[in-house]
C-alpha cells in the first residue's frame, strides 16, 4: 500500500510502500477498500475491517 496526500499543489506520496495485514497476520489480498474521513475500511467475504489512516501514516513514515 502507498499513502498519497491530495492537496492544492497536487498529489504526493507519504512515506514508503508498506504491506497491509489482517489481524491474524495474513497479508490482505483481494479486499475492497474505501476511505471515509480519516478511516480506511476494507471488506472481504462478509468481514469488515477498519483502521485510522493516521495509524497507517505513522507506519509508512517509519519505513
C-alpha positions in Angstrom: 0.0 0.0 0.0 1.2 3.6 -0.7 -0.4 6.5 1.1 -1.0 9.7 -1.0 -1.9 13.2 0.0 -4.0 15.2 -2.4 -4.0 19.0 -1.9 -3.9 22.2 -3.9 -0.4 21.5 -5.1 -1.3 18.1 -6.5 -0.6 14.5 -5.3 2.4 13.5 -3.3 3.5 10.2 -1.8 3.6 10.0 2.0 6.4 7.6 3.3 7.3 4.4 1.7 5.3 1.5 0.5 4.1 -0.9 3.2 2.1 -4.2 3.5 -1.4 -4.3 4.9 -2.0 -7.3 7.0 -5.1 -8.7 8.7 -5.4 -9.1 12.5 -4.2 -12.8 12.1 -1.0 -11.6 10.4 -2.0 -12.8 6.9 -1.3 -10.3 4.1 -4.5 -8.5 3.0 -5.3 -9.5 -0.6 -8.4 -9.1 -2.8 -10.1 -6.8 -0.4 -12.4 -3.9 -1.4 -11.2 -0.7 0.1 -12.9 2.7 0.7 -12.0 5.7 2.8 -14.3 7.9 4.7 -13.0 10.8 6.7 -9.9 9.6 8.5 -10.7 5.9 8.3 -9.8 3.1 5.9 -12.4 0.4 5.5 -11.7 -3.0 3.9 -14.2 -5.7 3.1 -13.7 -9.4 2.2 -16.0 -12.4 2.4 -18.6 -10.7 4.6 -16.0 -9.3 7.0 -15.4 -5.6 7.6 -12.1 -4.3 8.8 -11.2 -0.7 9.6 -8.3 1.4 10.8 -7.4 5.0 11.2 -5.3 6.5 8.3 -3.2 8.3 10.9 -2.0 4.9 12.2 -1.1 3.8 8.7 0.7 7.1 8.1 2.8 6.6 11.2 3.9 3.2 9.9 4.5 4.4 6.4 6.7 7.2 7.6 8.8 4.9 9.8 9.5 2.5 6.9 
